[in-house]
Amino acid sequence: TEGLGHRFFAALKIRALQNYCLFNGTMTLIHAASLPFWVVAFTERGMPILYFVWMISIRSLGHVATLYFWGRLVQSHGSRSAISIALGGMFSLAPFWQILPADSTSLVFAAGIFYFLWGAFEAGMQSGQTPVMMESVATAYRAEGFTVSMYAMAVGGGIGGLAGGLIFERLNEMPTDTLSWEPELLYLTVAHLSSVLLWLLSRNLKGVREQLSAREFLRRRLLERRRPT
């Protein structure tokens, strides 16, 4: 009996869904504005384009190899710790762009480690996001809620891809011989550091404030390791 437009607006009025869409859309924006330019950064430093076929596989390997850990973590302690650890890992990868090796062999080896770690952190983000999305969408508006979430990703990805492309192109046109730093690498570093913004937005996701924090989870794990057997 309700019109489609009315159901969409009713779903959008749900605060938990608004917070999730803001978080998910912002994450997609940041990733769309930076991830496609990894290829440019690596190839400009001598990595053959064919190697990126391997890098995609290594990224998937990192994803698959850590899924069990992330799944157990979310099942035992909720989404908060998984999302926070994954975002912290993405943040910690920021200095990588400032220490890229010049040797081609070392560059390929470093890129492999980077892609594996990124795949592992992506798995943590997806494992943590899934239950949050399920809890944020009201049962009465499930179809509309999931659709709104997809729209948020599409809008964020579109804006991020367009803005990132324009910024990266302008930076690429800057005369690097007059600069002591490389604009493209600084841009990628800042993109990783923006994970702080995502962490702040994740604090408003439904149910996370009542869940175990990443700091408390790591503290408990350290105590368990120190405990004599």
PDB file of C-alpha atoms in Angstrom:
ATOM      1  CA  THR A   1       0.000   0.000   0.000  1.00  0.00           C
ATOM      2  CA  GLU A   2       3.010   2.328   0.346  1.00  0.00           C
ATOM      3  CA  GLY A   3       4.624   3.973  -2.639  1.00  0.00           C
ATOM      4  CA  LEU A   4       8.247   3.274  -3.434  1.00  0.00           C
ATOM      5  CA  GLY A   5       9.279   6.887  -2.829  1.00  0.00           C
ATOM      6  CA  HIS A   6       7.633   6.887   0.580  1.00  0.00           C
ATOM      7  CA  ARG A   7       9.427   3.682   1.570  1.00  0.00           C
ATOM      8  CA  PHE A   8      12.797   5.055   0.472  1.00  0.00           C
ATOM      9  CA  PHE A   9      12.367   8.208   2.528  1.00  0.00           C
ATOM     10  CA  ALA A  10      11.153   6.161   5.479  1.00  0.00           C
ATOM     11  CA  ALA A  11      14.327   4.066   5.285  1.00  0.00           C
ATOM     12  CA  LEU A  12      16.473   7.199   5.030  1.00  0.00           C
ATOM     13  CA  LYS A  13      14.982   8.575   8.239  1.00  0.00           C
ATOM     14  CA  ILE A  14      16.519   5.724  10.243  1.00  0.00           C
ATOM     15  CA  ARG A  15      19.508   7.210  12.098  1.00  0.00           C
ATOM     16  CA  ALA A  16      21.477   3.953  12.151  1.00  0.00           C
ATOM     17  CA  LEU A  17      21.184   3.640   8.365  1.00  0.00           C
ATOM     18  CA  GLN A  18      22.232   7.266   7.889  1.00  0.00           C
ATOM     19  CA  ASN A  19      25.374   6.692   9.933  1.00  0.00           C
ATOM     20  CA  TYR A  20      26.196   3.507   8.050  1.00  0.00           C
ATOM     21  CA  CYS A  21      25.687   5.155   4.650  1.00  0.00           C
ATOM     22  CA  LEU A  22      27.903   8.077   5.672  1.00  0.00           C
ATOM     23  CA  PHE A  23      30.636   5.707   6.803  1.00  0.00           C
ATOM     24  CA  ASN A  24      30.389   3.384   3.797  1.00  0.00           C
ATOM     25  CA  GLY A  25      30.073   6.199   1.273  1.00  0.00           C
ATOM     26  CA  THR A  26      33.076   8.046   2.706  1.00  0.00           C
ATOM     27  CA  MET A  27      35.178   4.885   2.699  1.00  0.00           C
ATOM     28  CA  THR A  28      34.286   4.210  -0.939  1.00  0.00           C
ATOM     29  CA  LEU A  29      35.102   7.841  -1.803  1.00  0.00           C
ATOM     30  CA  ILE A  30      38.557   7.648  -0.239  1.00  0.00           C
ATOM     31  CA  HIS A  31      39.382   4.307  -1.822  1.00  0.00           C
ATOM     32  CA  ALA A  32      38.122   5.352  -5.259  1.00  0.00           C
ATOM     33  CA  ALA A  33      40.229   8.504  -5.028  1.00  0.00           C
ATOM     34  CA  SER A  34      43.451   6.622  -4.299  1.00  0.00           C
ATOM     35  CA  LEU A  35      43.492   2.887  -5.110  1.00  0.00           C
ATOM     36  CA  PRO A  36      43.399   3.240  -8.935  1.00  0.00           C
ATOM     37  CA  PHE A  37      46.565   5.348  -8.814  1.00  0.00           C
ATOM     38  CA  TRP A  38      48.675   2.696  -7.146  1.00  0.00           C
ATOM     39  CA  VAL A  39      49.333   1.329 -10.634  1.00  0.00           C
ATOM     40  CA  VAL A  40      50.574   4.734 -11.799  1.00  0.00           C
ATOM     41  CA  ALA A  41      52.889   5.114  -8.818  1.00  0.00           C
ATOM     42  CA  PHE A  42      54.433   1.658  -9.251  1.00  0.00           C
ATOM     43  CA  THR A  43      54.778   1.723 -13.034  1.00  0.00           C
ATOM     44  CA  GLU A  44      56.452   5.150 -12.959  1.00  0.00           C
ATOM     45  CA  ARG A  45      59.115   3.560 -10.782  1.00  0.00           C
ATOM     46  CA  GLY A  46      59.787   0.727 -13.202  1.00  0.00           C
ATOM     47  CA  MET A  47      57.392  -2.068 -12.268  1.00  0.00           C
ATOM     48  CA  PRO A  48      56.145  -3.882 -15.421  1.00  0.00           C
ATOM     49  CA  ILE A  49      52.392  -3.604 -15.871  1.00  0.00           C
ATOM     50  CA  LEU A  50      52.119  -7.404 -16.132  1.00  0.00           C
ATOM     51  CA  TYR A  51      53.163  -7.702 -12.489  1.00  0.00           C
ATOM     52  CA  PHE A  52      49.868  -6.216 -11.384  1.00  0.00           C
ATOM     53  CA  VAL A  53      48.157  -9.464 -12.332  1.00  0.00           C
ATOM     54  CA  TRP A  54      50.257 -11.061  -9.599  1.00  0.00           C
ATOM     55  CA  MET A  55      49.504  -8.215  -7.206  1.00  0.00           C
ATOM     56  CA  ILE A  56      45.764  -8.733  -7.566  1.00  0.00           C
ATOM     57  CA  SER A  57      46.259 -12.415  -6.722  1.00  0.00           C
ATOM     58  CA  ILE A  58      48.445 -11.538  -3.720  1.00  0.00           C
ATOM     59  CA  ARG A  59      45.800  -9.087  -2.513  1.00  0.00           C
ATOM     60  CA  SER A  60      43.167 -11.804  -2.778  1.00  0.00           C
ATOM     61  CA  LEU A  61      45.484 -14.200  -0.933  1.00  0.00           C
ATOM     62  CA  GLY A  62      45.753 -11.753   1.960  1.00  0.00           C
ATOM     63  CA  HIS A  63      41.971 -11.497   1.983  1.00  0.00           C
ATOM     64  CA  VAL A  64      41.357 -15.241   2.028  1.00  0.00           C
ATOM     65  CA  ALA A  65      44.202 -16.089   4.420  1.00  0.00           C
ATOM     66  CA  THR A  66      42.827 -13.845   7.171  1.00  0.00           C
ATOM     67  CA  LEU A  67      39.074 -14.285   6.766  1.00  0.00           C
ATOM     68  CA  TYR A  68      38.912 -16.982   9.440  1.00  0.00           C
ATOM     69  CA  PHE A  69      40.615 -14.722  11.971  1.00  0.00           C
ATOM     70  CA  TRP A  70      38.302 -11.792  11.211  1.00  0.00           C
ATOM     71  CA  GLY A  71      35.241 -14.012  11.306  1.00  0.00           C
ATOM     72  CA  ARG A  72      36.159 -15.400  14.736  1.00  0.00           C
ATOM     73  CA  LEU A  73      36.897 -11.890  15.987  1.00  0.00           C
ATOM     74  CA  VAL A  74      33.540 -10.495  14.853  1.00  0.00           C
ATOM     75  CA  GLN A  75      31.659 -13.523  16.139  1.00  0.00           C
ATOM     76  CA  SER A  76      33.305 -13.332  19.577  1.00  0.00           C
ATOM     77  CA  HIS A  77      33.595  -9.583  20.152  1.00  0.00           C
ATOM     78  CA  GLY A  78      31.482  -7.785  17.555  1.00  0.00           C
ATOM     79  CA  SER A  79      32.356  -5.484  14.671  1.00  0.00           C
ATOM     80  CA  ARG A  80      34.068  -2.669  16.542  1.00  0.00           C
ATOM     81  CA  SER A  81      37.453  -4.258  17.153  1.00  0.00           C
ATOM     82  CA  ALA A  82      37.649  -5.714  13.627  1.00  0.00           C
ATOM     83  CA  ILE A  83      36.864  -2.376  11.966  1.00  0.00           C
ATOM     84  CA  SER A  84      39.258  -0.464  14.233  1.00  0.00           C
ATOM     85  CA  ILE A  85      42.144  -2.894  13.702  1.00  0.00           C
ATOM     86  CA  ALA A  86      41.580  -2.890   9.927  1.00  0.00           C
ATOM     87  CA  LEU A  87      41.480   0.918   9.790  1.00  0.00           C
ATOM     88  CA  GLY A  88      44.560   1.102  11.998  1.00  0.00           C
ATOM     89  CA  GLY A  89      46.346  -1.213   9.583  1.00  0.00           C
ATOM     90  CA  MET A  90      45.380   0.921   6.595  1.00  0.00           C
ATOM     91  CA  PHE A  91      46.592   4.002   8.467  1.00  0.00           C
ATOM     92  CA  SER A  92      49.912   2.334   9.295  1.00  0.00           C
ATOM     93  CA  LEU A  93      50.585   1.670   5.593  1.00  0.00           C
ATOM     94  CA  ALA A  94      50.794   5.413   4.852  1.00  0.00           C
ATOM     95  CA  PRO A  95      54.626   5.670   5.250  1.00  0.00           C
ATOM     96  CA  PHE A  96      55.061   2.959   2.613  1.00  0.00           C
ATOM     97  CA  TRP A  97      54.701   5.533  -0.179  1.00  0.00           C
ATOM     98  CA  GLN A  98      57.561   7.596   1.221  1.00  0.00           C
ATOM     99  CA  ILE A  99      60.045   4.710   1.369  1.00  0.00           C
ATOM    100  CA  LEU A 100      59.505   3.021  -1.985  1.00  0.00           C
ATOM    101  CA  PRO A 101      62.731   1.210  -2.967  1.00  0.00           C
ATOM    102  CA  ALA A 102      64.447   2.247  -6.168  1.00  0.00           C
ATOM    103  CA  ASP A 103      65.649  -1.230  -7.132  1.00  0.00           C
ATOM    104  CA  SER A 104      63.093  -3.021  -9.324  1.00  0.00           C
ATOM    105  CA  THR A 105      63.404  -6.357  -7.518  1.00  0.00           C
ATOM    106  CA  SER A 106      63.012  -4.730  -4.106  1.00  0.00           C
ATOM    107  CA  LEU A 107      60.076  -2.716  -5.442  1.00  0.00           C
ATOM    108  CA  VAL A 108      58.221  -5.851  -6.560  1.00  0.00           C
ATOM    109  CA  PHE A 109      58.899  -7.550  -3.212  1.00  0.00           C
ATOM    110  CA  ALA A 110      57.716  -4.492  -1.258  1.00  0.00           C
ATOM    111  CA  ALA A 111      54.620  -4.162  -3.440  1.00  0.00           C
ATOM    112  CA  GLY A 112      53.756  -7.811  -2.799  1.00  0.00           C
ATOM    113  CA  ILE A 113      53.878  -7.295   0.966  1.00  0.00           C
ATOM    114  CA  PHE A 114      51.831  -4.119   0.628  1.00  0.00           C
ATOM    115  CA  TYR A 115      49.117  -5.783  -1.460  1.00  0.00           C
ATOM    116  CA  PHE A 116      48.932  -8.784   0.871  1.00  0.00           C
ATOM    117  CA  LEU A 117      48.473  -6.565   3.930  1.00  0.00           C
ATOM    118  CA  TRP A 118      45.897  -4.428   2.177  1.00  0.00           C
ATOM    119  CA  GLY A 119      43.903  -7.514   1.244  1.00  0.00           C
ATOM    120  CA  ALA A 120      44.020  -8.659   4.874  1.00  0.00           C
ATOM    121  CA  PHE A 121      42.762  -5.302   6.150  1.00  0.00           C
ATOM    122  CA  GLU A 122      40.039  -5.236   3.499  1.00  0.00           C
ATOM    123  CA  ALA A 123      38.842  -8.597   4.770  1.00  0.00           C
ATOM    124  CA  GLY A 124      38.632  -7.136   8.271  1.00  0.00           C
ATOM    125  CA  MET A 125      36.616  -4.157   7.061  1.00  0.00           C
ATOM    126  CA  GLN A 126      34.152  -6.316   5.152  1.00  0.00           C
ATOM    127  CA  SER A 127      33.799  -8.791   8.018  1.00  0.00           C
ATOM    128  CA  GLY A 128      33.042  -5.975  10.427  1.00  0.00           C
ATOM    129  CA  GLN A 129      30.737  -4.071   8.108  1.00  0.00           C
ATOM    130  CA  THR A 130      28.434  -6.952   7.254  1.00  0.00           C
ATOM    131  CA  PRO A 131      26.765  -7.362  10.681  1.00  0.00           C
ATOM    132  CA  VAL A 132      26.599  -3.568  11.100  1.00  0.00           C
ATOM    133  CA  MET A 133      24.737  -3.264   7.819  1.00  0.00           C
ATOM    134  CA  MET A 134      22.305  -5.996   8.838  1.00  0.00           C
ATOM    135  CA  GLU A 135      21.615  -4.287  12.153  1.00  0.00           C
ATOM    136  CA  SER A 136      21.299  -0.816  10.616  1.00  0.00           C
ATOM    137  CA  VAL A 137      18.568  -1.773   8.156  1.00  0.00           C
ATOM    138  CA  ALA A 138      15.080  -2.066   9.636  1.00  0.00           C
ATOM    139  CA  THR A 139      13.305  -5.320   8.829  1.00  0.00           C
ATOM    140  CA  ALA A 140      10.275  -3.462   7.481  1.00  0.00           C
ATOM    141  CA  TYR A 141      12.448  -1.599   4.939  1.00  0.00           C
ATOM    142  CA  ARG A 142      15.142  -4.164   4.231  1.00  0.00           C
ATOM    143  CA  ALA A 143      15.049  -3.944   0.433  1.00  0.00           C
ATOM    144  CA  GLU A 144      15.038  -0.142   0.463  1.00  0.00           C
ATOM    145  CA  GLY A 145      17.718  -0.020   3.162  1.00  0.00           C
ATOM    146  CA  PHE A 146      20.138  -2.191   1.204  1.00  0.00           C
ATOM    147  CA  THR A 147      19.440  -0.174  -1.935  1.00  0.00           C
ATOM    148  CA  VAL A 148      20.142   3.103  -0.125  1.00  0.00           C
ATOM    149  CA  SER A 149      23.442   1.646   1.073  1.00  0.00           C
ATOM    150  CA  MET A 150      24.396   0.762  -2.496  1.00  0.00           C
ATOM    151  CA  TYR A 151      23.497   4.278  -3.614  1.00  0.00           C
ATOM    152  CA  ALA A 152      25.788   5.703  -0.932  1.00  0.00           C
ATOM    153  CA  MET A 153      28.651   3.571  -2.247  1.00  0.00           C
ATOM    154  CA  ALA A 154      27.910   4.600  -5.841  1.00  0.00           C
ATOM    155  CA  VAL A 155      27.806   8.306  -5.006  1.00  0.00           C
ATOM    156  CA  GLY A 156      30.956   8.113  -2.883  1.00  0.00           C
ATOM    157  CA  GLY A 157      32.802   6.109  -5.536  1.00  0.00           C
ATOM    158  CA  GLY A 158      31.743   8.493  -8.307  1.00  0.00           C
ATOM    159  CA  ILE A 159      32.812  11.605  -6.410  1.00  0.00           C
ATOM    160  CA  GLY A 160      36.034  10.003  -5.222  1.00  0.00           C
ATOM    161  CA  GLY A 161      37.023   8.730  -8.655  1.00  0.00           C
ATOM    162  CA  LEU A 162      36.364  12.086 -10.342  1.00  0.00           C
ATOM    163  CA  ALA A 163      37.962  14.239  -7.645  1.00  0.00           C
ATOM    164  CA  GLY A 164      40.897  11.883  -7.205  1.00  0.00           C
ATOM    165  CA  GLY A 165      41.557  11.797 -10.928  1.00  0.00           C
ATOM    166  CA  LEU A 166      41.552  15.592 -11.208  1.00  0.00           C
ATOM    167  CA  ILE A 167      43.808  16.048  -8.179  1.00  0.00           C
ATOM    168  CA  PHE A 168      46.228  13.311  -9.244  1.00  0.00           C
ATOM    169  CA  GLU A 169      46.449  14.767 -12.767  1.00  0.00           C
ATOM    170  CA  ARG A 170      47.254  18.242 -11.444  1.00  0.00           C
ATOM    171  CA  LEU A 171      49.885  16.851  -9.105  1.00  0.00           C
ATOM    172  CA  ASN A 172      51.410  14.844 -11.937  1.00  0.00           C
ATOM    173  CA  GLU A 173      51.833  18.057 -13.938  1.00  0.00           C
ATOM    174  CA  MET A 174      53.878  19.754 -11.212  1.00  0.00           C
ATOM    175  CA  PRO A 175      57.611  20.095 -12.006  1.00  0.00           C
ATOM    176  CA  THR A 176      59.179  17.536  -9.664  1.00  0.00           C
ATOM    177  CA  ASP A 177      62.719  18.794 -10.312  1.00  0.00           C
ATOM    178  CA  THR A 178      61.966  21.887  -8.219  1.00  0.00           C
ATOM    179  CA  LEU A 179      60.446  19.927  -5.330  1.00  0.00           C
ATOM    180  CA  SER A 180      62.085  17.890  -2.577  1.00  0.00           C
ATOM    181  CA  TRP A 181      59.030  15.580  -2.413  1.00  0.00           C
ATOM    182  CA  GLU A 182      56.951  13.724  -4.975  1.00  0.00           C
ATOM    183  CA  PRO A 183      53.375  15.102  -5.139  1.00  0.00           C
ATOM    184  CA  GLU A 184      51.755  11.816  -6.202  1.00  0.00           C
ATOM    185  CA  LEU A 185      53.298   9.850  -3.362  1.00  0.00           C
ATOM    186  CA  LEU A 186      52.344  12.523  -0.852  1.00  0.00           C
ATOM    187  CA  TYR A 187      48.773  12.332  -2.141  1.00  0.00           C
ATOM    188  CA  LEU A 188      48.659   8.550  -1.630  1.00  0.00           C
ATOM    189  CA  THR A 189      50.133   8.954   1.850  1.00  0.00           C
ATOM    190  CA  VAL A 190      47.439  11.469   2.810  1.00  0.00           C
ATOM    191  CA  ALA A 191      44.763   9.131   1.424  1.00  0.00           C
ATOM    192  CA  HIS A 192      45.919   6.397   3.824  1.00  0.00           C
ATOM    193  CA  LEU A 193      46.074   8.829   6.728  1.00  0.00           C
ATOM    194  CA  SER A 194      42.437   9.741   6.095  1.00  0.00           C
ATOM    195  CA  SER A 195      41.557   6.405   7.706  1.00  0.00           C
ATOM    196  CA  VAL A 196      41.389   8.491  10.892  1.00  0.00           C
ATOM    197  CA  LEU A 197      38.224  10.107   9.535  1.00  0.00           C
ATOM    198  CA  LEU A 198      36.711   6.685   8.894  1.00  0.00           C
ATOM    199  CA  TRP A 199      37.558   5.613  12.437  1.00  0.00           C
ATOM    200  CA  LEU A 200      35.714   8.654  13.804  1.00  0.00           C
ATOM    201  CA  LEU A 201      32.689   7.863  11.652  1.00  0.00           C
ATOM    202  CA  SER A 202      32.777   4.219  12.721  1.00  0.00           C
ATOM    203  CA  ARG A 203      32.185   5.309  16.322  1.00  0.00           C
ATOM    204  CA  ASN A 204      28.610   6.205  15.345  1.00  0.00           C
ATOM    205  CA  LEU A 205      27.757   2.844  13.778  1.00  0.00           C
ATOM    206  CA  LYS A 206      24.948   0.967  15.457  1.00  0.00           C
ATOM    207  CA  GLY A 207      25.992  -1.108  18.432  1.00  0.00           C
ATOM    208  CA  VAL A 208      29.755  -0.476  18.288  1.00  0.00           C
ATOM    209  CA  ARG A 209      29.949   1.675  21.421  1.00  0.00           C
ATOM    210  CA  GLU A 210      28.734  -1.261  23.503  1.00  0.00           C
ATOM    211  CA  GLN A 211      31.229  -3.676  21.972  1.00  0.00           C
ATOM    212  CA  LEU A 212      34.807  -4.523  22.900  1.00  0.00           C
ATOM    213  CA  SER A 213      37.295  -1.911  21.692  1.00  0.00           C
ATOM    214  CA  ALA A 214      40.366  -2.835  19.679  1.00  0.00           C
ATOM    215  CA  ARG A 215      42.627  -1.624  22.483  1.00  0.00           C
ATOM    216  CA  GLU A 216      40.892  -3.825  25.046  1.00  0.00           C
ATOM    217  CA  PHE A 217      40.949  -6.792  22.668  1.00  0.00           C
ATOM    218  CA  LEU A 218      44.697  -6.433  22.085  1.00  0.00           C
ATOM    219  CA  ARG A 219      45.308  -5.989  25.823  1.00  0.00           C
ATOM    220  CA  ARG A 220      43.470  -9.232  26.567  1.00  0.00           C
ATOM    221  CA  ARG A 221      45.380 -11.114  23.901  1.00  0.00           C
ATOM    222  CA  LEU A 222      48.705  -9.898  25.318  1.00  0.00           C
ATOM    223  CA  LEU A 223      47.663 -10.969  28.815  1.00  0.00           C
ATOM    224  CA  GLU A 224      46.685 -14.405  27.518  1.00  0.00           C
ATOM    225  CA  ARG A 225      50.098 -14.834  25.894  1.00  0.00           C
ATOM    226  CA  ARG A 226      51.916 -13.796  29.053  1.00  0.00           C
ATOM    227  CA  ARG A 227      49.842 -16.093  31.248  1.00  0.00           C
ATOM    228  CA  PRO A 228      51.915 -19.175  32.212  1.00  0.00           C
ATOM    229  CA  THR A 229      50.657 -22.464  30.819  1.00  0.00           C
TER     230      THR A 229
END
